[in-house]
Short mmCIF file of C-alpha atoms in Angstrom, two decimals:
data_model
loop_
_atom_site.label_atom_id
_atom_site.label_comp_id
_atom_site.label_asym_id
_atom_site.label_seq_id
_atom_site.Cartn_x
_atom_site.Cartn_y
_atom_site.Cartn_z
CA UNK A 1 0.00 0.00 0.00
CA UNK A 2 1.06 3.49 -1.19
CA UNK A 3 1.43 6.04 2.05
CA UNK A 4 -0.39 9.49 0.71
CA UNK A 5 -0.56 12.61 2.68
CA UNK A 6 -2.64 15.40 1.17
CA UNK A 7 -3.48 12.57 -1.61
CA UNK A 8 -0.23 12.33 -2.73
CA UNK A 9 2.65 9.36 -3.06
CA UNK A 10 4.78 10.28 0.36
CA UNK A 11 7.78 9.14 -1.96
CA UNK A 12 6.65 11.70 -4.79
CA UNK A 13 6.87 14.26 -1.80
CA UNK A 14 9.90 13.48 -1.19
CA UNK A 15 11.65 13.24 -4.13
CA UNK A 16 10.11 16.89 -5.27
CA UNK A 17 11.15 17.74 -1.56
CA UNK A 18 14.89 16.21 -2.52
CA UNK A 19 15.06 17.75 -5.45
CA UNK A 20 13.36 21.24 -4.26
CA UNK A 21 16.49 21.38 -1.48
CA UNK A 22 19.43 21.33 -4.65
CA UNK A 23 17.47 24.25 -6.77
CA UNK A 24 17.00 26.22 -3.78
CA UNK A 25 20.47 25.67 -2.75
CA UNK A 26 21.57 27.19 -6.51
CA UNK A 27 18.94 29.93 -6.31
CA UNK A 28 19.92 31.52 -3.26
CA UNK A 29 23.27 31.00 -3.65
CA UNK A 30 23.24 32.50 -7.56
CA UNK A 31 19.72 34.33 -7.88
CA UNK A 32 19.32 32.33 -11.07
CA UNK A 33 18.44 28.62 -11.72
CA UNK A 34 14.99 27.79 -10.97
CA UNK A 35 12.81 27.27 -14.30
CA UNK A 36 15.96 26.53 -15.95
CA UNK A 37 16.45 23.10 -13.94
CA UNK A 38 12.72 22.82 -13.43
CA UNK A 39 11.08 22.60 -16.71
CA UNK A 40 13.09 20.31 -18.37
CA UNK A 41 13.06 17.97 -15.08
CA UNK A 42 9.23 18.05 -15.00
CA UNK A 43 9.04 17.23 -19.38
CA UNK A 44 10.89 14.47 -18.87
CA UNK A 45 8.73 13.25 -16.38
CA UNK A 46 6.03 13.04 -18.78
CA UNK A 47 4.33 16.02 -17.26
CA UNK A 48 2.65 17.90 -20.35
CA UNK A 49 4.78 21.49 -21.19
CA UNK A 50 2.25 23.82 -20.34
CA UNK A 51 2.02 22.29 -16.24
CA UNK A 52 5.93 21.88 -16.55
CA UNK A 53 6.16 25.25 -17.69
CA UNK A 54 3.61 26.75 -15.79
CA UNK A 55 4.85 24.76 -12.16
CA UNK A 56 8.19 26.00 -13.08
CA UNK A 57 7.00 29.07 -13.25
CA UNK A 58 4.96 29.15 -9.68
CA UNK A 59 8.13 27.35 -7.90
CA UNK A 60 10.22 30.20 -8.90
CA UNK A 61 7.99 32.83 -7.96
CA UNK A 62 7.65 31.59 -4.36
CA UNK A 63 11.39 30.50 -4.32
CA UNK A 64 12.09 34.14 -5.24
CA UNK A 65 10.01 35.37 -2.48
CA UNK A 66 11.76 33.37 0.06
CA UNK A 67 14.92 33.94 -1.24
CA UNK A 68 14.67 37.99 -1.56
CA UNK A 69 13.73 37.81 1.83
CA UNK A 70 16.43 36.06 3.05
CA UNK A 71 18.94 38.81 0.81
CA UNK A 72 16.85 41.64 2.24
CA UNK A 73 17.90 40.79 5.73
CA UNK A 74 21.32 40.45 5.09
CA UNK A 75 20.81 43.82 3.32
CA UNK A 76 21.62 43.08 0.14
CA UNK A 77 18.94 43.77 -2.37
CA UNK A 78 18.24 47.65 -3.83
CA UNK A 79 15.33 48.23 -4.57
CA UNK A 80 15.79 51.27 -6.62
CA UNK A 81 17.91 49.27 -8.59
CA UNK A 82 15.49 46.72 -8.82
CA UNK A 83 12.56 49.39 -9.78
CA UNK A 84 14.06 50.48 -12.51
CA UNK A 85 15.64 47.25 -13.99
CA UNK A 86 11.62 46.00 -13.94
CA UNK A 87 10.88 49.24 -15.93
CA UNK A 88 13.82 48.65 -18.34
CA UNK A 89 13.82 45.03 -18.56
CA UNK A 90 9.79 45.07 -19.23
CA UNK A 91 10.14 47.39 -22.02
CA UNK A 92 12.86 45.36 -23.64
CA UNK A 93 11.35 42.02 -22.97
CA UNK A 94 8.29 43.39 -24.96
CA UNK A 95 10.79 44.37 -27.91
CA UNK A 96 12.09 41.32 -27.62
CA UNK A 97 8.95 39.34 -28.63
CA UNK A 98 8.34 41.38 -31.74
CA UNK A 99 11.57 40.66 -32.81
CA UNK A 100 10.80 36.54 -31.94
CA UNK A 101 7.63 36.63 -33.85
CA UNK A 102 9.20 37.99 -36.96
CA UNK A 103 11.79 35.64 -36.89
CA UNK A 104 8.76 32.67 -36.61
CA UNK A 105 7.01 34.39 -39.34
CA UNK A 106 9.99 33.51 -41.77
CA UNK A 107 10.43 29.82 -40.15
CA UNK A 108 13.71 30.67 -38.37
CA UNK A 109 13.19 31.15 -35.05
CA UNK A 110 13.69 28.04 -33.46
CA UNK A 111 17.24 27.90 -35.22
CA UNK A 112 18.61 31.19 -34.34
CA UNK A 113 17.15 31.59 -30.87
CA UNK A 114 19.14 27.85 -29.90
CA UNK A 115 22.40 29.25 -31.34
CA UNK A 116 21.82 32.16 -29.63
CA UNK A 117 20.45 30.89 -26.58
CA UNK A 118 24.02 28.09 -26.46
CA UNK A 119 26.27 30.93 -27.59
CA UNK A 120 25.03 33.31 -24.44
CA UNK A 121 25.12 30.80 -21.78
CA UNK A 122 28.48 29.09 -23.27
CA UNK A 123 29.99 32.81 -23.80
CA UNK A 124 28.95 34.04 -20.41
CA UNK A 125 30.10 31.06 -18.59
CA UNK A 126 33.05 31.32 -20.53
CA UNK A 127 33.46 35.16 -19.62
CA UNK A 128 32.70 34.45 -15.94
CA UNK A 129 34.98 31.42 -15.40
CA UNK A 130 37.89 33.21 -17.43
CA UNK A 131 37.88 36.72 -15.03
CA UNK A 132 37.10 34.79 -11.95
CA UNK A 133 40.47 32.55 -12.79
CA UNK A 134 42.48 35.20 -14.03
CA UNK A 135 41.42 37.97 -11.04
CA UNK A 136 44.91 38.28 -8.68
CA UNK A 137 42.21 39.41 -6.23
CA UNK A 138 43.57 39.50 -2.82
CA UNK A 139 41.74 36.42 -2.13
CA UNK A 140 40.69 37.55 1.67
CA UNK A 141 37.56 35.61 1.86
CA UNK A 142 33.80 36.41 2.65
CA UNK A 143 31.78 38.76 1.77
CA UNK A 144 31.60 41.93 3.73
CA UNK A 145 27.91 42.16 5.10
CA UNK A 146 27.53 45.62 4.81
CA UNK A 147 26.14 45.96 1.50
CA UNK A 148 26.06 49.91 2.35
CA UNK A 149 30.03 49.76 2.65
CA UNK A 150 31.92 51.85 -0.04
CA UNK A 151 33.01 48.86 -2.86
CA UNK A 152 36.76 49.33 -3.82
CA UNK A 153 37.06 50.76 -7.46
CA UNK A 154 39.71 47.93 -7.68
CA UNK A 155 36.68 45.37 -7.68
CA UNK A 156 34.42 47.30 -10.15
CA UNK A 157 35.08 45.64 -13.63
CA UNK A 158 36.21 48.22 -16.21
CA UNK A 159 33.19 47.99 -18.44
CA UNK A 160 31.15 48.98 -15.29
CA UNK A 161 33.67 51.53 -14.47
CA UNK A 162 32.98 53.01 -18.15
CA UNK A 163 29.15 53.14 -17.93
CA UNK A 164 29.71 54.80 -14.49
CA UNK A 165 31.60 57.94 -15.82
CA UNK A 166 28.76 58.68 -18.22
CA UNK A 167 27.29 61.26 -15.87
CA UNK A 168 24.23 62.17 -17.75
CA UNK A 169 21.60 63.15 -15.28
CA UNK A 170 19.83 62.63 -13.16
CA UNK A 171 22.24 60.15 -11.34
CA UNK A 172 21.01 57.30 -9.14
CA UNK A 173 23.38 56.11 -5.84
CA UNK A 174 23.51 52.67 -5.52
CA UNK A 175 24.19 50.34 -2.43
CA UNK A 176 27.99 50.01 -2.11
CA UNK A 177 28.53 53.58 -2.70
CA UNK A 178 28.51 53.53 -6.95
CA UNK A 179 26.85 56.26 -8.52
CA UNK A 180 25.17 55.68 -11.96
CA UNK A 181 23.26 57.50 -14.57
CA UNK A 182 19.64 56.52 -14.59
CA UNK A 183 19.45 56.35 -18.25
CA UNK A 184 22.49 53.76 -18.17
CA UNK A 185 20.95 51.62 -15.36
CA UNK A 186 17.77 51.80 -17.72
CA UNK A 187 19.85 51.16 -21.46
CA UNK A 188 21.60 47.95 -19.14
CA UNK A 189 17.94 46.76 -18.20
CA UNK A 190 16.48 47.37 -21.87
CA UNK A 191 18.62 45.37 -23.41
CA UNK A 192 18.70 42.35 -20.52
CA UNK A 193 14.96 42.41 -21.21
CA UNK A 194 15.50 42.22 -24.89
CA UNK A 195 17.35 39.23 -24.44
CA UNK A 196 14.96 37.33 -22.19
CA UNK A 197 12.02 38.39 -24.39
CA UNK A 198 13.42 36.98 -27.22
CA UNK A 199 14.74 33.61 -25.93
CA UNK A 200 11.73 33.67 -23.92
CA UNK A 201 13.69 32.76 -20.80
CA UNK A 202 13.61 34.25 -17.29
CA UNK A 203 16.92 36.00 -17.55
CA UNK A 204 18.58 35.71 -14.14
CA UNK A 205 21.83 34.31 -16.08
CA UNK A 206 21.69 37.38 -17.91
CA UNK A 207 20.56 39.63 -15.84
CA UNK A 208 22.75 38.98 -12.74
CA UNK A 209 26.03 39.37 -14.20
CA UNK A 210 24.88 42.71 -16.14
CA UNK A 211 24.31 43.94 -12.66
CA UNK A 212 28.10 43.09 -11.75
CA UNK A 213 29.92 43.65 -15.22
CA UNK A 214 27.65 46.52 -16.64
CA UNK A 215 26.75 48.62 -13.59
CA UNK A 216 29.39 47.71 -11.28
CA UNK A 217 26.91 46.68 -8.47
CA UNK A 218 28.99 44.13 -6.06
CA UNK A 219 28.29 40.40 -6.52
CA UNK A 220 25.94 39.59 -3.43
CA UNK A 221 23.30 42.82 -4.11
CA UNK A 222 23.31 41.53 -7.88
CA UNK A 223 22.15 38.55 -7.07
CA UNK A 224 20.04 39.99 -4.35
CA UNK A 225 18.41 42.47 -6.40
CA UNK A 226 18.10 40.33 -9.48
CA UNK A 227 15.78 38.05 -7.55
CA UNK A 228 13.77 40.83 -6.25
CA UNK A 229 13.01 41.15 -9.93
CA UNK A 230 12.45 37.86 -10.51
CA UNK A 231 9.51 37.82 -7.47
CA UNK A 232 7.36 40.09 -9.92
CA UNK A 233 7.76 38.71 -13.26
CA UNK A 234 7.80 34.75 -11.85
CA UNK A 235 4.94 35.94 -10.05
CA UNK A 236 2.96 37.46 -12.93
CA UNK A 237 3.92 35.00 -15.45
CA UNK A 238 2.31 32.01 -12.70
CA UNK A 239 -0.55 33.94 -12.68
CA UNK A 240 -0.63 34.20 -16.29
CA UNK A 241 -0.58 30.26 -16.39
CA UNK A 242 -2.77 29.64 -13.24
CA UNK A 243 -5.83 31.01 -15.11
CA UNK A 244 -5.51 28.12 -17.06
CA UNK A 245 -5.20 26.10 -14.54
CA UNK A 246 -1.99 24.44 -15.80
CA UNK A 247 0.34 25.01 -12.41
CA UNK A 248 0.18 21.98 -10.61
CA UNK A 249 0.48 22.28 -6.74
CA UNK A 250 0.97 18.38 -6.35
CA UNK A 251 4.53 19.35 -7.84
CA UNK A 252 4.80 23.21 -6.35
CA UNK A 253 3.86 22.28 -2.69
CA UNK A 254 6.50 19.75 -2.17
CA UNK A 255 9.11 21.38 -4.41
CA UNK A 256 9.09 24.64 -2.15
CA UNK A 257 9.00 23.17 1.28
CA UNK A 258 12.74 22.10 -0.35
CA UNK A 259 13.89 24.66 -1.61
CA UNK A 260 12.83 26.88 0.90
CA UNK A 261 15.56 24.89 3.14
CA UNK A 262 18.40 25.18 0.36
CA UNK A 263 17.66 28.85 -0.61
CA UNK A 264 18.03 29.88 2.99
CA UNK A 265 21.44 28.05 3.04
CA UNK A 266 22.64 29.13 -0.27
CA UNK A 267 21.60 32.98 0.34
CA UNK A 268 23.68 32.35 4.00
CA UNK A 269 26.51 30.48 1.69
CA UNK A 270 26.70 33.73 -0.61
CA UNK A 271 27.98 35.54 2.60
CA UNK A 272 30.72 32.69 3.53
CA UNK A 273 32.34 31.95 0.29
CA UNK A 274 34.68 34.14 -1.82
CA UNK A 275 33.36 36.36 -4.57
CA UNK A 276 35.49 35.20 -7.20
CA UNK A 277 34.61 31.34 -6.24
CA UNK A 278 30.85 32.60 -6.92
CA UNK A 279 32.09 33.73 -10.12
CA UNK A 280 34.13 30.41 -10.84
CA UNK A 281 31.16 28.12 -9.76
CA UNK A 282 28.37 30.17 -11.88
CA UNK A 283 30.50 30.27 -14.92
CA UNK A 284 30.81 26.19 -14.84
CA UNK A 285 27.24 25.81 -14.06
CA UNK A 286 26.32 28.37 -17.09
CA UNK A 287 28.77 26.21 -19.52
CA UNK A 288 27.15 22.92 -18.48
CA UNK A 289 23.95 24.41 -18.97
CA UNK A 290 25.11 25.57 -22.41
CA UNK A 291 25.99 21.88 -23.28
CA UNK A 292 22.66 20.55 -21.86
CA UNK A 293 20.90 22.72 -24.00
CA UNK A 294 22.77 22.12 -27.14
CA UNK A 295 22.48 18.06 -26.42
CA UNK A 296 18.54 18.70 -26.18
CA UNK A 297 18.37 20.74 -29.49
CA UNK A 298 20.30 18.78 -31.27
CA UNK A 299 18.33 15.56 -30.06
CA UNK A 300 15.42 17.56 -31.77
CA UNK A 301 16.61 18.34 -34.61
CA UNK A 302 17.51 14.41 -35.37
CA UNK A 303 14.73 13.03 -33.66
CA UNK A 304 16.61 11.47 -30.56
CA UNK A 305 14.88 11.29 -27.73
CA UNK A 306 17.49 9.71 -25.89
CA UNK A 307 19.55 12.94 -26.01
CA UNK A 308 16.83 14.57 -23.84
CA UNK A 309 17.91 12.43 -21.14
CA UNK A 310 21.55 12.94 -21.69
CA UNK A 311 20.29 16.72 -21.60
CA UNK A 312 18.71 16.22 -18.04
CA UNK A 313 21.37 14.01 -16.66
CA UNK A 314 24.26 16.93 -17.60
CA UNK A 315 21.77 19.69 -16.09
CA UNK A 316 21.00 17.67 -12.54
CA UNK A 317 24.99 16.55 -12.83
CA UNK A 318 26.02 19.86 -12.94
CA UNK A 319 23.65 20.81 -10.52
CA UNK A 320 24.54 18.32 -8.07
CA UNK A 321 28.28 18.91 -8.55
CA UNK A 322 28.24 22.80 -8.19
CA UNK A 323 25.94 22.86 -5.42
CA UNK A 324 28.49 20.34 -3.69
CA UNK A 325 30.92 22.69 -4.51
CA UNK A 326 29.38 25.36 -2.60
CA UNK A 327 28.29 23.63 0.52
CA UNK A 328 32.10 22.19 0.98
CA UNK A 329 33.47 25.59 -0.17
CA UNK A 330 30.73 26.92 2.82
CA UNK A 331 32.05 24.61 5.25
CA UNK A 332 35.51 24.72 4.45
CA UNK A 333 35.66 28.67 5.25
CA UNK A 334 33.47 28.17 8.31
CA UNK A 335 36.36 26.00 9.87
CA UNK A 336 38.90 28.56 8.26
CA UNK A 337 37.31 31.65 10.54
CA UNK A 338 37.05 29.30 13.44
CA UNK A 339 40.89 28.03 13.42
CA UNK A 340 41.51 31.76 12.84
CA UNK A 341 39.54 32.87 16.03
CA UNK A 342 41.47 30.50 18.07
CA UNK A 343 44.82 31.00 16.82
CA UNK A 344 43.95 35.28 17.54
CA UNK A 345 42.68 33.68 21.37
CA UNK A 346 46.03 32.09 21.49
CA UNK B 1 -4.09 19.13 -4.10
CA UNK B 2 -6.15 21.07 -1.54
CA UNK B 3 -9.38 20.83 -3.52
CA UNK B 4 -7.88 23.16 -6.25
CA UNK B 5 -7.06 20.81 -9.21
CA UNK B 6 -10.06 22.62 -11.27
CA UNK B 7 -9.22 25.89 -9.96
CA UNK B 8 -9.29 28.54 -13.10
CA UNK B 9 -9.76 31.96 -14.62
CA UNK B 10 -8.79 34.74 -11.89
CA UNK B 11 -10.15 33.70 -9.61
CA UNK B 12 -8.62 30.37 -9.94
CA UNK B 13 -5.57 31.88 -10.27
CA UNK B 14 -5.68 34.22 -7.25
CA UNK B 15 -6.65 30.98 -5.36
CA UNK B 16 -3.53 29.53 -6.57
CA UNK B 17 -1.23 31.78 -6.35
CA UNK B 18 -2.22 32.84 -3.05
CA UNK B 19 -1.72 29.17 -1.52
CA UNK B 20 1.62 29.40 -3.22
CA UNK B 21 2.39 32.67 -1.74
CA UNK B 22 1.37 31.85 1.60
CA UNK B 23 3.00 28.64 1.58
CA UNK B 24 6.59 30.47 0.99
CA UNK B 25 5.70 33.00 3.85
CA UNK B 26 4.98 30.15 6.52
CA UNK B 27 8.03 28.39 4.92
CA UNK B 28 9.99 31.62 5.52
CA UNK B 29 8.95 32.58 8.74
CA UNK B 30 8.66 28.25 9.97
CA UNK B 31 12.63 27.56 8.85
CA UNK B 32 13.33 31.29 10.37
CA UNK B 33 12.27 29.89 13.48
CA UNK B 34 14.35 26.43 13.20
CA UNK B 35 17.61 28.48 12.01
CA UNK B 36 17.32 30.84 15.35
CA UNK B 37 16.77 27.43 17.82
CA UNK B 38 19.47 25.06 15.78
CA UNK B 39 21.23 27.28 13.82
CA UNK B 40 24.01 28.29 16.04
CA UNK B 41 24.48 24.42 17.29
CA UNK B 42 24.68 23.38 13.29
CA UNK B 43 27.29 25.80 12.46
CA UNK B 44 29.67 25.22 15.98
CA UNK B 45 29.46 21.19 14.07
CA UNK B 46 30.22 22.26 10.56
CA UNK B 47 33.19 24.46 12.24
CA UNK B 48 34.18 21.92 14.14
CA UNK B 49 34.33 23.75 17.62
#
């Protein structure tokens, strides 16, 4: 006999509950992640798109909520910032569609948005993994809490540092002391939204590292503030799907109480570990992803299912190992301030 | 789940997305409450004090 609770398989609780704990993990730890590693999980399931779309969509909304939370106490969303990236990034994401349906109205949509979608991911990873490697940072560890705390112009990448001397007015002051014109903060969310719109993806692997790279906003309020953003358009987008009764709570329900767990850990994690190993672990998980996504669309194009395993297994792999990565990397600094302590008691 | 597997339109929607909402609250606020009590005692073991 089949334990239920609520009506539901205990062990289909649990294994949405399992699974809910690694996304959440990866979401609070890199404000990006959710609907990405969701979707595809859910299709392979043999749940129909529109519910694995749809529950995606719901579990990041709600992981979003919990997760912003969790930044907002350790002070390290903006919401200014995040204001006007919804403005920008709505506009653009708009745009973005027209330019997607006039692509689908000459057949070649699918095509170019996979190259371009495998060429983003592959070329931020790539981007990410190469600075992060490359930084001679002075490798000191943590995060500083503060998020108010002036951010050394050392640590502000040069494109950043570019778009902040436009001084066109009126300027905006960001948390960590940078000061940028609005129009820039608004061009930077424009064209993120254009992006999403037009791969018709979330954007958080966009959108986070524009924060960093573009604006010069440090690491932990980018990811902070990106998920702020991601509350209101997961959020609308659920609703959206809800009236059509496609989001599944059987899947949702069990899926948060999870990654309600990990996304408190991995927002705590974000505070413990060193910026540029953030950097190094979201670049690897954006290649991976890249490859998943190119196995998948090429397993289309021939008719392979098969492939869409392979796809899954690469995404959950990567997954698993990065998240790993983090909680050792978490635990491993932990026991480095705590030998620390005692040797200064000594 | 919960009686709303027919739940549509905005109603429907509200509906869901309010369970789903409230849900991530409690979740916030219930694990809040767990980190304060075992918190502390979890990360003296990861540390290994």
């Amino acid at each position: 006999m089949t334990m239920e609770l609520f009506g539901v398989a205990v062990t289909l609780l649990a294994m949405f509950a399992g699974f809910g704990v690694l996304i959440g993990l990866l979401f609070g730890f890199f404000g990006m992640g959710g609907s990405f590693l969701v979707t595809p999980a859910l299709m392979v399931m043999g749940y129909e798109t529109d519910v694995a779309v749809a529950s995606g969509l719901a579990f990041v909304f709600a992981t979003s909520v919990i997760a912003t939370l969790k930044h907002r106490d350790l002070g390290q969303v903006d919401y200014k910032l995040g204001v006007l990236m919804i403005a920008g990034t709505t506009a653009g994401i708009e745009v973005g569609k027209l330019g997607l349906h006039a692509l689908q109205a000459i057949g070649l949509a699918d095509t170019v948005v996979s190259v371009i979608y495998v060429g983003l991911l592959g070329g931020i990873g790539v981007f990410i993994t190469y600075n992060a490697v490359t930084d001679d940072g002075d490798g000191d560890g943590g995060i500083s809490h503060d998020a108010d705390a002036e951010v050394d112009a050392d640590d502000i990448p040069d494109i950043a540092k570019k778009i902040q001397s436009y001084r066109v007015p009126p300027m905006m002051n960001l948390r960590g002391g940078i000061s940028v014109s609005l129009w820039m903060i608004l061009a930077v969310a424009f064209a993120t939204g254009l992006l999403s719109g037009f791969l018709g993806v979330g954007g958080g692997f966009i959108r986070m590292p524009a924060l960093f790279y573009l604006i010069g906003v440090p690491v932990p309020i980018a990811v902070g503030t990106d998920l702020f953003e991601i509350v209101f358009s997961g959020g609308i987008g659920s609703f959206l799907y809800a009236m059509d009764g496609a989001v599944d709570l059987e899947i949702v329900v069990p899926l948060l109480a999870g990654s309600a767990l990990g996304a408190r850990l991995g927002a705590a994690a974000t505070s413990l570990v060193d910026e540029d190993e953030i950097k190094v672990y979201f670049g690897v998980m954006l290649l991976l992803g890249s490859l998943a996504v190119a196995v998948r669309k090429i397993g289309n194009w021939f008719d392979v299912p098969e492939l869409q395993t392979v796809s899954l297994v690469i995404i959950l792999g990567a997954a698993t190992l990065v998240a790993g990565a983090v909680v050792v990397s978490s635990v491993r600094e932990l026991r480095s301030e705590e030998a620390a302590a005692a040797s200064a008691a000594d | 789940m919960f009686g709303l597997e027919n739940a549509t339109g905005i109603d429907g929607a509200l509906l869901v997305v309010g369970v789903v909402l409230v849900e991530a609250i409690i979740l916030y606020v219930g694990y809040g409450i767990l980190e304060r009590i075992f918190g502390p005692a979890i990360v003296d073991a990861l540390s290994g004090k």
